């Protein structure tokens, strides 16, 4: 196999859309290169399969270990989500394992919340403190006064703890702050959400439409590989984005839409497709209802109408619509992932789902596939304890006003911590693996809500900002140092994957499974954690499922029998609405008092002298979780603010590429200094930042103070009235000079 330097690896990842060869990444930051230099021809003494946690994709990893140290991470060819390849982030996982800033011992707060001052403690002292405080809350306010915020695969142990504890208040920012509008929209239209990984057939699509989805910069490994395959086979791209992204550089059509007007463009595309009879009439007659209402609804939504709103030329709207329709049903409208933009997001994603139906791509090759899961037995458990007087799940803070939400809203839990905001007040938070100061909008509100708590505990690997607000911080070991539950998501190839410890935990860190079990013992829930450890838990499930444990541990993943995934293979499109029909016109929304068909409503315009702030991803980073990683920070140490060149010339001060500026939002919130990227590759009415920078946590020595925090500048958000998602692209910034870079 060819060898690559770290920088070459990253360049390949950016240029080829992530379809990269597995590469060893240098480890000189911790003096580990010397060990490898003794025998440079050997990758490692042993290779341990596991799966990644650098993002939620959970790709299969082969970890090479020599002398007790992880020397290389590569993609596992047995795992359907990695297919033998890792993205730059996954290959840089040793940067997390050997991060010198890792949490090493339990900590107990020694000053005011938010001041990030702690004393080290033993595990017994820390866990006893957590148990004591949680029991106080339960006695005074009931078990449901405790909420869990969670992100990452290891959160399953804490969800189990909460169910045993008796609280339904389990929320993840990945729903209301990311994918929730999409899930609600597709459920309203097809009867089910999309889940993760999304059931899309990129590899066989002949036209792929990306609407604000930055594949190639947003490294969802399998999808980036399949996008590269599709382009290699001649697939055409249509990219809708105010910024000329990596994907836009490969597109047949780039539509630099005015931010906030995507819905108008979608309606105009429907107008062209329906008036020119380019829709799949036979498919719709068989599977859908509401076509007449939709046709009447978009009759006036012409490309000329949309052009005045979006800033995209009418002929470009019309030509791109015809290209999209020409490839049906193998014309994929990508649903996106981070979909909380403007507060009308469920309706915008409804338009995406409806457009997919017009193309006949739901359940068809090159569109949306039918998936299945690997069947796994559960662990035999006693019945959970009864909690007299506890409230039902119908009283969750997600409930009021958001009738379509099917998960608890993390932002709703935060809001319910403010006295009098919900049916009952939350009094304690358990925060697992999620930095709420960057994950939730308006971090100023989150900080204020925390001050109302009786208690907060954070379980994490790194000392992120949320840890600075905790009363107790518990250090979890990394995914390379622990066993976790089995992974078996719905996918076009049913599979089961195993996470197993590659090396023992460093310092005094512990697996989340151990922490949850030890805490359960201290609060009287030990019988709900009857397994000795995570490995025994997994072995029990494998034995009951009649799965060969030795083979799974050797391969890392086992793939089930092939299934028909599309109508062309004999599968019936999976439509689980009440009558089994796709709902172009939603009577459910109408009954709830919402528009049954999506319609465009203008967004607030930028104040004079200000730009709409947009954010996204880089191939080397996942949210703010990787910005402290020394390996990944070498090629991408800080973000930049993209500014249109003409707009830069119109500023009241001279701005050259590379100059540092400060961003000041509409509420006077100021960022740290950030480099300006003056470019023609973005519209003049907006600026763009890669998300996850501008850290303030004292313990993040690599990431602290680097770049600008889009989270800090998101002091406003607009709530989606249908499902409660928090639209964040409603903040505006002006630029001020911060001095030139030498």
Short mmCIF file of N, CA and C in Angstrom, two decimals, residues 5-14 25-26 28-30 87-92 95 618-621 626-640 675 677 690 693 702 706:
data_model
loop_
_atom_site.label_atom_id
_atom_site.label_comp_id
_atom_site.label_asym_id
_atom_site.label_seq_id
_atom_site.Cartn_x
_atom_site.Cartn_y
_atom_site.Cartn_z
N UNK A 5 2.31 11.18 3.51
CA UNK A 5 2.50 12.04 4.66
C UNK A 5 1.14 12.51 5.14
N UNK A 6 1.12 13.08 6.36
CA UNK A 6 -0.15 13.58 6.88
C UNK A 6 -0.73 14.65 5.98
N UNK A 7 0.12 15.57 5.52
CA UNK A 7 -0.39 16.66 4.69
C UNK A 7 -0.91 16.13 3.36
N UNK A 8 -0.22 15.16 2.76
CA UNK A 8 -0.72 14.57 1.52
C UNK A 8 -2.06 13.88 1.76
N UNK A 9 -2.19 13.23 2.90
CA UNK A 9 -3.44 12.55 3.22
C UNK A 9 -4.60 13.53 3.23
N UNK A 10 -4.40 14.67 3.90
CA UNK A 10 -5.46 15.66 3.97
C UNK A 10 -5.77 16.22 2.60
N UNK A 11 -4.74 16.46 1.79
CA UNK A 11 -4.97 16.99 0.45
C UNK A 11 -5.76 16.01 -0.40
N UNK A 12 -5.45 14.73 -0.28
CA UNK A 12 -6.21 13.72 -1.01
C UNK A 12 -7.66 13.73 -0.55
N UNK A 13 -7.86 13.82 0.78
CA UNK A 13 -9.22 13.83 1.31
C UNK A 13 -10.03 14.99 0.79
N UNK A 14 -9.41 16.17 0.66
CA UNK A 14 -10.14 17.33 0.18
C UNK A 14 -10.38 17.25 -1.31
N UNK A 25 -0.64 8.20 10.54
CA UNK A 25 -0.40 9.61 10.84
C UNK A 25 0.70 9.71 11.88
N UNK A 26 1.60 10.65 11.67
CA UNK A 26 2.73 10.80 12.57
C UNK A 26 2.26 11.09 13.99
N UNK A 28 4.53 12.35 16.49
CA UNK A 28 5.70 12.93 17.13
C UNK A 28 5.34 13.86 18.29
N UNK A 29 4.07 14.28 18.36
CA UNK A 29 3.70 15.19 19.44
C UNK A 29 3.92 14.54 20.80
N UNK A 30 3.86 13.23 20.89
CA UNK A 30 3.98 12.55 22.18
C UNK A 30 5.20 11.62 22.22
N UNK A 87 -11.84 8.80 6.64
CA UNK A 87 -11.67 10.22 6.33
C UNK A 87 -10.49 10.75 7.15
N UNK A 88 -10.04 11.98 6.89
CA UNK A 88 -8.91 12.51 7.67
C UNK A 88 -9.16 12.51 9.17
N UNK A 89 -10.40 12.78 9.58
CA UNK A 89 -10.69 12.81 11.01
C UNK A 89 -10.49 11.43 11.63
N UNK A 90 -11.06 10.41 10.97
CA UNK A 90 -10.95 9.07 11.50
C UNK A 90 -9.51 8.59 11.58
N UNK A 91 -8.71 8.91 10.57
CA UNK A 91 -7.31 8.51 10.58
C UNK A 91 -6.53 9.26 11.64
N UNK A 92 -7.06 10.40 12.09
CA UNK A 92 -6.40 11.18 13.13
C UNK A 92 -6.88 10.88 14.52
N UNK A 95 -4.84 11.32 17.67
CA UNK A 95 -4.69 12.66 18.22
C UNK A 95 -5.60 12.91 19.40
N UNK A 618 -15.36 21.48 7.86
CA UNK A 618 -14.12 21.26 7.13
C UNK A 618 -13.83 19.76 7.13
N UNK A 619 -13.12 19.25 6.12
CA UNK A 619 -12.88 17.80 6.06
C UNK A 619 -12.13 17.26 7.26
N UNK A 620 -11.34 18.11 7.91
CA UNK A 620 -10.49 17.64 9.01
C UNK A 620 -11.12 17.76 10.38
N UNK A 621 -12.32 18.33 10.48
CA UNK A 621 -12.88 18.59 11.80
C UNK A 621 -14.35 18.20 11.90
N UNK A 626 -12.94 18.13 17.48
CA UNK A 626 -11.62 17.76 16.98
C UNK A 626 -10.66 18.94 16.89
N UNK A 627 -11.10 20.13 17.23
CA UNK A 627 -10.24 21.30 17.03
C UNK A 627 -9.06 21.34 17.99
N UNK A 628 -9.10 20.53 19.06
CA UNK A 628 -7.95 20.44 19.97
C UNK A 628 -7.00 19.32 19.59
N UNK A 629 -7.34 18.56 18.56
CA UNK A 629 -6.55 17.42 18.11
C UNK A 629 -5.32 17.94 17.37
N UNK A 630 -4.13 17.67 17.92
CA UNK A 630 -2.91 18.22 17.32
C UNK A 630 -2.66 17.71 15.91
N UNK A 631 -3.01 16.47 15.64
CA UNK A 631 -2.81 15.93 14.29
C UNK A 631 -3.69 16.67 13.28
N UNK A 632 -4.94 16.87 13.63
CA UNK A 632 -5.87 17.49 12.70
C UNK A 632 -5.71 19.01 12.67
N UNK A 633 -5.15 19.57 13.72
CA UNK A 633 -4.94 21.02 13.75
C UNK A 633 -3.75 21.44 12.90
N UNK A 634 -2.85 20.52 12.61
CA UNK A 634 -1.68 20.92 11.81
C UNK A 634 -2.09 21.44 10.43
N UNK A 635 -2.93 20.72 9.67
CA UNK A 635 -3.34 21.26 8.37
C UNK A 635 -4.45 22.30 8.46
N UNK A 636 -5.22 22.33 9.58
CA UNK A 636 -6.35 23.26 9.71
C UNK A 636 -6.41 23.75 11.16
N UNK A 637 -5.53 24.68 11.54
CA UNK A 637 -5.44 25.08 12.94
C UNK A 637 -6.52 26.04 13.39
N UNK A 638 -7.13 26.78 12.47
CA UNK A 638 -8.16 27.74 12.85
C UNK A 638 -9.05 28.03 11.65
N UNK A 639 -10.23 28.56 11.93
CA UNK A 639 -11.13 28.88 10.83
C UNK A 639 -10.84 30.27 10.29
N UNK A 640 -11.47 30.59 9.17
CA UNK A 640 -11.39 31.90 8.54
C UNK A 640 -12.81 32.38 8.27
N UNK A 675 -8.94 35.39 10.77
CA UNK A 675 -8.43 35.79 9.46
C UNK A 675 -9.58 35.95 8.48
N UNK A 677 -10.86 35.61 4.70
CA UNK A 677 -10.59 34.98 3.40
C UNK A 677 -11.39 35.77 2.36
N UNK A 690 -16.25 28.11 9.37
CA UNK A 690 -16.27 26.71 9.76
C UNK A 690 -16.60 26.65 11.24
N UNK A 693 -14.78 26.54 16.26
CA UNK A 693 -13.56 27.20 16.72
C UNK A 693 -13.90 28.29 17.73
N UNK A 702 -4.61 23.71 22.84
CA UNK A 702 -4.41 23.83 21.40
C UNK A 702 -5.48 24.71 20.77
N UNK A 706 -8.35 30.22 19.19
CA UNK A 706 -8.06 30.14 17.76
C UNK A 706 -9.33 30.35 16.95
#
